[in-house]
mmCIF file of C-alpha atoms in Angstrom:
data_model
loop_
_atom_site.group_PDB
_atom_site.id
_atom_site.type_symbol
_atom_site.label_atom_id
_atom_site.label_comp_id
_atom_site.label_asym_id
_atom_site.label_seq_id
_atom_site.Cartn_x
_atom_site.Cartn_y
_atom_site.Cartn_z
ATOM 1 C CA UNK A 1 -7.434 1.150 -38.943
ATOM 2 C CA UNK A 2 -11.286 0.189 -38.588
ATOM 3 C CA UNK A 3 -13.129 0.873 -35.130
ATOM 4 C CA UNK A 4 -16.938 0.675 -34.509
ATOM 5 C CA UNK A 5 -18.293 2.806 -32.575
ATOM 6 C CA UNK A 6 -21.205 2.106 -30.252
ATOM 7 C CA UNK A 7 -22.924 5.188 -27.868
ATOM 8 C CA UNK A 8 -25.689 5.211 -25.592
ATOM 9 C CA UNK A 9 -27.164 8.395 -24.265
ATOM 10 C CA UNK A 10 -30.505 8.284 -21.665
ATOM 11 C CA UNK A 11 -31.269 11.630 -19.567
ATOM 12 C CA UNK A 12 -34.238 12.960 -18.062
ATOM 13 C CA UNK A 13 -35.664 16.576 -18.131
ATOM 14 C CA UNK A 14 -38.116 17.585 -15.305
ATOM 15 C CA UNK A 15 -39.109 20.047 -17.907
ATOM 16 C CA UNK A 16 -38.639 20.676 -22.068
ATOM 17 C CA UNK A 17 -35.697 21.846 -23.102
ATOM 18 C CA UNK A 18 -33.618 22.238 -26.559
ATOM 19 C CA UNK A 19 -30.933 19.756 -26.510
ATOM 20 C CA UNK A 20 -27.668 20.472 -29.209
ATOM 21 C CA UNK A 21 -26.284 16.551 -29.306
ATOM 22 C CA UNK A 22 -22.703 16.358 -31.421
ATOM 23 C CA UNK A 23 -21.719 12.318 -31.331
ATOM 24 C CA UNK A 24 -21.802 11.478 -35.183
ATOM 25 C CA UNK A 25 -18.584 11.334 -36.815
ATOM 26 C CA UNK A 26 -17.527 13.433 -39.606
ATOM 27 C CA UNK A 27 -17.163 12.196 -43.137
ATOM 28 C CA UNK A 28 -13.717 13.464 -43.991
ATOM 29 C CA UNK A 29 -10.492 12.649 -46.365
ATOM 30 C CA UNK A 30 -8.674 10.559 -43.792
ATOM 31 C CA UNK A 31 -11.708 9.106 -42.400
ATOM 32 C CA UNK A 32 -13.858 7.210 -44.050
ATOM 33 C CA UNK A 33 -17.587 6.392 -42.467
ATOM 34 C CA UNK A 34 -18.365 2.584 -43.723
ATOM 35 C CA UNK A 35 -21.759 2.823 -42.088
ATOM 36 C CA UNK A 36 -23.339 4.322 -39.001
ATOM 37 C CA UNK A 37 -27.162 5.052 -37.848
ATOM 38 C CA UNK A 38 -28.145 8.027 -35.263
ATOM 39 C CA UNK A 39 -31.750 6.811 -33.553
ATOM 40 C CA UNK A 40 -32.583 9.750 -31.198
ATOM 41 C CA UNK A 41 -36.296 8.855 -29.696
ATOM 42 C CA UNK A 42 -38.619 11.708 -29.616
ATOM 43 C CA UNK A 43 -41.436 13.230 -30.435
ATOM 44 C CA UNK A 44 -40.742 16.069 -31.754
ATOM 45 C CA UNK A 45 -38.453 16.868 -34.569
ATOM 46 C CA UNK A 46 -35.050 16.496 -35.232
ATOM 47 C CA UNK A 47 -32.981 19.268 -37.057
ATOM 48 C CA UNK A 48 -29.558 18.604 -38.224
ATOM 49 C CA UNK A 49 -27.114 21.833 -38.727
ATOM 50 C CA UNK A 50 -23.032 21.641 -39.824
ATOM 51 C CA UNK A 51 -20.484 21.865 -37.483
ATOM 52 C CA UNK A 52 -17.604 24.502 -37.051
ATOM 53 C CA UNK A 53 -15.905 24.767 -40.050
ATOM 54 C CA UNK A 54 -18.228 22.602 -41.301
ATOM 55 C CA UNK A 55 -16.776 19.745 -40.162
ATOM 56 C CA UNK A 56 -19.374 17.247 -38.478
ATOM 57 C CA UNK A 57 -22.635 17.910 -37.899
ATOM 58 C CA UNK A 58 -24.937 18.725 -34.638
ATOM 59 C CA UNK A 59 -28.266 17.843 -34.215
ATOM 60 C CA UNK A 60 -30.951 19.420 -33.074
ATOM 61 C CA UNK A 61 -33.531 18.062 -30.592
ATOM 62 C CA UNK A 62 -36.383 18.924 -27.987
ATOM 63 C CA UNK A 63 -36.661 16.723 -25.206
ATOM 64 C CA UNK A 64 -39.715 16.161 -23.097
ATOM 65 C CA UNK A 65 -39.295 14.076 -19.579
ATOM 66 C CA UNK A 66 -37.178 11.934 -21.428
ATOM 67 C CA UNK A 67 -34.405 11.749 -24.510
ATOM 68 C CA UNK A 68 -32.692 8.730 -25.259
ATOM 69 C CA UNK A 69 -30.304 8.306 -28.594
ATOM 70 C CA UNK A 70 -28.169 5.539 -29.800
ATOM 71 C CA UNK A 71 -25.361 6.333 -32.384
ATOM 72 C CA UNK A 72 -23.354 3.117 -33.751
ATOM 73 C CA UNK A 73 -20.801 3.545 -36.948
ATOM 74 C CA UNK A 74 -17.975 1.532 -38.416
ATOM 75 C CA UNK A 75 -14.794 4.134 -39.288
ATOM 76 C CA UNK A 76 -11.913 3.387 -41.487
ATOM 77 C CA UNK A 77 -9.218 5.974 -40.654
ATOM 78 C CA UNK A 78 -6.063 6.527 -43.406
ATOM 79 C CA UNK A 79 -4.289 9.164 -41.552
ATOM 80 C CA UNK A 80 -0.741 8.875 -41.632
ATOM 81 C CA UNK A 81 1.709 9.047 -39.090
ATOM 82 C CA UNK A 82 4.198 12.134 -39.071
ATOM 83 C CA UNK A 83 6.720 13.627 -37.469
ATOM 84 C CA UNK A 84 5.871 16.816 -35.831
ATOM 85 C CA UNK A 85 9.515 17.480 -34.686
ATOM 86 C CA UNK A 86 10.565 17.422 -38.321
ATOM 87 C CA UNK A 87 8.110 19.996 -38.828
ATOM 88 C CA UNK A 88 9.062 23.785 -39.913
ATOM 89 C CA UNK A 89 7.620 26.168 -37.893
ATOM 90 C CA UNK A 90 5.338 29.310 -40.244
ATOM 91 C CA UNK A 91 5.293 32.646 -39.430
ATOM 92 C CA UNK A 92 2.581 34.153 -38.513
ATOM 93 C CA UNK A 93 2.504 36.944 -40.862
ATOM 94 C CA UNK A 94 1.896 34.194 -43.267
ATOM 95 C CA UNK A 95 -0.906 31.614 -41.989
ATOM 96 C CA UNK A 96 -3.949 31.041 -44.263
ATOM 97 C CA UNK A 97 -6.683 33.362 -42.672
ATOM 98 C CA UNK A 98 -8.843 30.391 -41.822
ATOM 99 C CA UNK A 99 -6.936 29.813 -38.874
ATOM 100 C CA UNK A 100 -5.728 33.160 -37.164
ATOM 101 C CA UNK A 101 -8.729 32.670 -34.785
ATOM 102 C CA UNK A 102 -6.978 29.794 -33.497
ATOM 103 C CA UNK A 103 -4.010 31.882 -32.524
ATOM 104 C CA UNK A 104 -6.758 34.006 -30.432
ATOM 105 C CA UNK A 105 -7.138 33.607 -26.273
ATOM 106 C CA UNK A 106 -10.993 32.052 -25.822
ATOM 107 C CA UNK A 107 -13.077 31.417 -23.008
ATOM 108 C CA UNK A 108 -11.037 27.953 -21.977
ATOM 109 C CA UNK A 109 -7.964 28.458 -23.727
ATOM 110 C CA UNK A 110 -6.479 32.125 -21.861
ATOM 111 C CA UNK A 111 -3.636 31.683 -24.221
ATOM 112 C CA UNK A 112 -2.484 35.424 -23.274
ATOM 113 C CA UNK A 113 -1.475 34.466 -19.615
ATOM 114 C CA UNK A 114 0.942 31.933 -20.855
ATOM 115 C CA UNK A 115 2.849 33.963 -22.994
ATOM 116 C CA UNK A 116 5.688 34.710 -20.762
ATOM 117 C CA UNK A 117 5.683 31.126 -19.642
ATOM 118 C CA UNK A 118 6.165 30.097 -23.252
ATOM 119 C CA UNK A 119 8.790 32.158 -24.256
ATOM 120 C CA UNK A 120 10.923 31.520 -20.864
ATOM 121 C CA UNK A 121 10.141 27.648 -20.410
ATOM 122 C CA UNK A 122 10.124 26.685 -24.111
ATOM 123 C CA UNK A 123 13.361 29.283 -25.328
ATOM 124 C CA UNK A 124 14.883 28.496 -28.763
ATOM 125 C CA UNK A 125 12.601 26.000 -30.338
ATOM 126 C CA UNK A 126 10.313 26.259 -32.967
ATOM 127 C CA UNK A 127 7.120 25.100 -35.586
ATOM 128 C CA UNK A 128 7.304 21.011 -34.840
ATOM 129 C CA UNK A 129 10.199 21.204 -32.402
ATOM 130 C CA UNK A 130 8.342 23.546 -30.210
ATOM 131 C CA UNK A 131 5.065 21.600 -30.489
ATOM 132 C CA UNK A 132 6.536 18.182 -29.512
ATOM 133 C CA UNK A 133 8.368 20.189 -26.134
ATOM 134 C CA UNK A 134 4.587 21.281 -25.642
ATOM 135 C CA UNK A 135 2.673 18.157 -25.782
ATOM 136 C CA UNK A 136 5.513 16.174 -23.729
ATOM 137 C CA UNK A 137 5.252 19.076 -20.914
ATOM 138 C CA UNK A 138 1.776 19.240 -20.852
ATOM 139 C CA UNK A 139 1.825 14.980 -20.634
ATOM 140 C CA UNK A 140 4.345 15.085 -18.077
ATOM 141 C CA UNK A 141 3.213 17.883 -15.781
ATOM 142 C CA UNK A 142 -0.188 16.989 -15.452
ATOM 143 C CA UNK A 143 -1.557 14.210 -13.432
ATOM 144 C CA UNK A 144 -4.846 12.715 -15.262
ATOM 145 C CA UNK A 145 -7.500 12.597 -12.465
ATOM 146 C CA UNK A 146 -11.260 12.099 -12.743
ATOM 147 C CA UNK A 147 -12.058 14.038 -9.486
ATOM 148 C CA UNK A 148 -10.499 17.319 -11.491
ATOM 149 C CA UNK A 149 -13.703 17.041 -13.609
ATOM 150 C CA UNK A 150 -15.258 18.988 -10.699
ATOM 151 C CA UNK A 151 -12.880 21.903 -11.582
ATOM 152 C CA UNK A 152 -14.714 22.942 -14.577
ATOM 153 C CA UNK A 153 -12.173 25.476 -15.151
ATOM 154 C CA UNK A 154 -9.911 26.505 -18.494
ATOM 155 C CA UNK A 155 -6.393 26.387 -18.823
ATOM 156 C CA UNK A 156 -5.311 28.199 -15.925
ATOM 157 C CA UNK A 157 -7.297 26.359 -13.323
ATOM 158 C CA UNK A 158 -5.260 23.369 -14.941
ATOM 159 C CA UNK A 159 -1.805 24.762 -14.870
ATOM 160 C CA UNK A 160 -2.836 25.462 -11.392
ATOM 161 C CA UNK A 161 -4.061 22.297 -10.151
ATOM 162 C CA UNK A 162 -1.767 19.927 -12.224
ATOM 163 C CA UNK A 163 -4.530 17.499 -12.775
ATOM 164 C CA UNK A 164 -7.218 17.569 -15.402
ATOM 165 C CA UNK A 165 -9.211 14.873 -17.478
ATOM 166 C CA UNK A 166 -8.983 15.047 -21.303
ATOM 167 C CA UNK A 167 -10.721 18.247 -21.982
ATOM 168 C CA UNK A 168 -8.172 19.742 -19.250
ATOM 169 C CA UNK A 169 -5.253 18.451 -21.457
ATOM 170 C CA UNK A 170 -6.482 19.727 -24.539
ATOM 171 C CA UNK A 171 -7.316 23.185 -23.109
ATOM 172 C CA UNK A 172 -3.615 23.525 -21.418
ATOM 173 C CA UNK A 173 -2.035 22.141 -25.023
ATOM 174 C CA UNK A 174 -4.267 24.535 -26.918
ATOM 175 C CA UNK A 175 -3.109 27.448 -24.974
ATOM 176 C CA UNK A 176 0.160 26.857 -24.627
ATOM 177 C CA UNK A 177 0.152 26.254 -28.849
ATOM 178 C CA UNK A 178 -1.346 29.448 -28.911
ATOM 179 C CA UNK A 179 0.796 31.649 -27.000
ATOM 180 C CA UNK A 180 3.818 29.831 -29.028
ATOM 181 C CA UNK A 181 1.846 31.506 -32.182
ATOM 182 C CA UNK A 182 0.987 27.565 -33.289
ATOM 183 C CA UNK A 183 -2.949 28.272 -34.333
ATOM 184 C CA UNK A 184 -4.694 25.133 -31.942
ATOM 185 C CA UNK A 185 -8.073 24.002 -31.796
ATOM 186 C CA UNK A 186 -9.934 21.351 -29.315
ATOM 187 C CA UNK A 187 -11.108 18.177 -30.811
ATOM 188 C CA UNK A 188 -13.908 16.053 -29.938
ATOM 189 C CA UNK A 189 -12.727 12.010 -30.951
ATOM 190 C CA UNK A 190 -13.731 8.998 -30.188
ATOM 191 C CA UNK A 191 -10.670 6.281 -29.910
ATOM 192 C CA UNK A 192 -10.058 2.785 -28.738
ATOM 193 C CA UNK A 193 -8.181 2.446 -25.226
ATOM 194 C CA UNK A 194 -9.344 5.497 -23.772
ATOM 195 C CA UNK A 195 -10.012 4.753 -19.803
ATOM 196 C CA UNK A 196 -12.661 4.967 -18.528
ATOM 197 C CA UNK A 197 -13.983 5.132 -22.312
ATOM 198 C CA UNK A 198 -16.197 7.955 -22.549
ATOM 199 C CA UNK A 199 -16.498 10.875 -25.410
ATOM 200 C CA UNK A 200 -12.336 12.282 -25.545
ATOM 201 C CA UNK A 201 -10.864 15.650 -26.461
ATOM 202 C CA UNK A 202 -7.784 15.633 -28.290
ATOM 203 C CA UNK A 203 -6.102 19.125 -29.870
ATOM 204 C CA UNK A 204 -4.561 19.613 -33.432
ATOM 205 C CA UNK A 205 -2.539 22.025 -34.205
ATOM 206 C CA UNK A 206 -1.270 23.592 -37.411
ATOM 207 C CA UNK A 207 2.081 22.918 -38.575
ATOM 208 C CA UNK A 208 3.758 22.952 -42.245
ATOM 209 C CA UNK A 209 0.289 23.913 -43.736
ATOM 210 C CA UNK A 210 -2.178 21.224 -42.611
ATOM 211 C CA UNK A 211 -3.474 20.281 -39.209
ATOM 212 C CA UNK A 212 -1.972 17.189 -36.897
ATOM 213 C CA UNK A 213 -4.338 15.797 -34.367
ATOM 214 C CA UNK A 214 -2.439 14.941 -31.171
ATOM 215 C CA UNK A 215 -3.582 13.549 -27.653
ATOM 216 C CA UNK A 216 -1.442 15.270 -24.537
ATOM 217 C CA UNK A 217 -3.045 12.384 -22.367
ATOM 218 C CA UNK A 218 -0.919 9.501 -24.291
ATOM 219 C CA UNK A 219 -4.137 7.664 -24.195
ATOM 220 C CA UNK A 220 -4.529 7.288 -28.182
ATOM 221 C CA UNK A 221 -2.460 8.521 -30.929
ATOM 222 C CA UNK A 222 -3.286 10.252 -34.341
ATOM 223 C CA UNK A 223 -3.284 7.270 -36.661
ATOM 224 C CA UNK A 224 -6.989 5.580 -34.665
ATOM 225 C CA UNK A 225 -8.502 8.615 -33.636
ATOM 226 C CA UNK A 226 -12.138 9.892 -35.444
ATOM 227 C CA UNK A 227 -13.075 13.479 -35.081
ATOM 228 C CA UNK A 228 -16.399 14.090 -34.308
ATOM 229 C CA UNK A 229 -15.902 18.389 -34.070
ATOM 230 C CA UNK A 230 -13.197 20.985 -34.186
ATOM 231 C CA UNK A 231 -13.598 24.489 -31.983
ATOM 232 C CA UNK A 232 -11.896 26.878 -30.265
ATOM 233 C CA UNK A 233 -12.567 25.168 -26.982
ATOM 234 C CA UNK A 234 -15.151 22.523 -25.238
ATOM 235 C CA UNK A 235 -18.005 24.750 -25.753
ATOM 236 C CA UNK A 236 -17.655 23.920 -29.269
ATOM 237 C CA UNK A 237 -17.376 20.774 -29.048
ATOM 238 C CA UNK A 238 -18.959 19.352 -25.903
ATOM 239 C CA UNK A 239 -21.032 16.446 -27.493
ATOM 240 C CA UNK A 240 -24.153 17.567 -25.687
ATOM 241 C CA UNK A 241 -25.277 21.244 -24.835
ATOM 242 C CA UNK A 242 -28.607 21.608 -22.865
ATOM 243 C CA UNK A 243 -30.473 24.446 -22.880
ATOM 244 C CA UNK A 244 -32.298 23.890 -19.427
ATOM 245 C CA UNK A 245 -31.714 21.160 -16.413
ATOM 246 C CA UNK A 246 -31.277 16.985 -17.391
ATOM 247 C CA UNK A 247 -30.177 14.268 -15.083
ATOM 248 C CA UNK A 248 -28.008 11.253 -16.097
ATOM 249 C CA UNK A 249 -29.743 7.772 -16.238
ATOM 250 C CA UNK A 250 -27.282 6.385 -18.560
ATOM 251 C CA UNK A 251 -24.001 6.852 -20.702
ATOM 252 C CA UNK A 252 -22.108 4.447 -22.579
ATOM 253 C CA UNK A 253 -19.333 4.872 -25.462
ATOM 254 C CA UNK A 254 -17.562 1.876 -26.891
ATOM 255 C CA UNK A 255 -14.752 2.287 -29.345
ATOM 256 C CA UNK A 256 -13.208 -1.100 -30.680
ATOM 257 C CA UNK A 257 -10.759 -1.668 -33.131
ATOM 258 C CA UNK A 258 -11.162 -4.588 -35.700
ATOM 259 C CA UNK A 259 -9.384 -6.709 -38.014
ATOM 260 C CA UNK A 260 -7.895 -4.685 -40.484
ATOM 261 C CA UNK A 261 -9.010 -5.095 -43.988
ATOM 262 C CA UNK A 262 -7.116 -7.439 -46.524
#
């Protein structure tokens, strides 16, 4: 699958501030970057730092009145399709230590309030079984809803409400993953058909030794999705952190697919 990319960012600042922007995709095994360009205009300079878990990269960058950026790339993604249900589950005596911190509550994901939930709702199934009966709850008990964007709450606030946009998804999948003892981590993707398009959150979790990216909202699916950053939850991978007061004058993000190669 090949998909270009195409974002706009404009904001203004009624005074300087350090902006943290995360929009370029990462160069990784399954996805392959065929070309892309970052133009962020300012005059000051720009500082580029690795990601969590070094995958991506942020970038820093000072804005004054004004900070406009335009990131285009065109992605090839070879990720297979699998079968999570087929999937056996690991113990978790027995995970590789790089992702125990993933089986950990954090500030979005309260994964130790759904414990009980888990165990009662969710009885008798485990590893890729018990993931699939997550991300088909979580898709069918949630209502997507822009207005919920106003929430700005974790996990609970979602389980509550019954009504999130993506980042809501991912942070009720995540937890509930978690408190299943399946290590999960948020995902910051772009991918065609997303509506309205816009930056998306996805989740992955780890099953049978590697991690599976999967999207509770049904929106896109794992074989045409490009990460941009991996985290605990959407602090980590919000795809612009501000570090004083901006206003909106204009967003865009375009994801198309094209012609597959020959």
């Amino acid at each position: 699958m090949r998909l270009s990319i195409d974002v706009h960012l404009d904001y203004a600042f009624p005074e300087p501030a350090d902006v943290l922007l995360q929009i370029e995709a990462a160069a990784l095994p399954d996805q392959r970057i065929e070309s892309e360009s970052l133009v962020i205009y300012s005059d000051n300079p720009i500082r580029a730092v690795a990601g969590e878990e070094g995958i991506g990269q942020r970038c820093w960058a000072r804005a004054d009145q004004r900070l406009m950026a335009d990131y285009r790339a065109v992605i090839t993604v070879e990720r297979p399709v699998v079968n999570l249900a087929q999937l056996a589950p690991t113990p978790v005596r027995l995970l590789p230590p790089e992702t125990v911190g993933y089986l950990l509550p954090s500030r979005y994901c309260e994964s130790d309030r759904f414990e009980h939930f888990v165990r009662r709702q969710f009885a008798g199934l485990s590893g890729g079984a018990l993931a699939v009966a997550l991300i088909d709850w979580v898709r069918g008990a949630l209502e997507y809803s822009s207005a919920a964007t106003q929430l700005r709450g974790g996990a609970l606030t979602t389980f509550a409400e019954r009504r999130g946009v993506c980042r809501d998804y991912a942070h009720l999948l995540v937890a509930l993953a978690r408190a299943a003892e399946i290590p999960a981590r948020c995902v910051a993707v772009y991918a065609p058909g997303v509506d309205p398009p816009d930056f998306h959150a996805a989740a992955e979790l780890w099953l049978a030794g590697a991690w599976h990216l999967v999207d509770a909202t049904g929106m896109a699916n794992s074989a045409d999705m490009v990460r941009v950053a991996v985290g605990r939850d959407a602090t980590d991978i919000a795809f612009m952190t501000i570090f004083g007061t901006a206003f909106l004058f204009a967003q865009t993000v375009v994801v198309r697919r094209l012609d597959a190669q020959s």
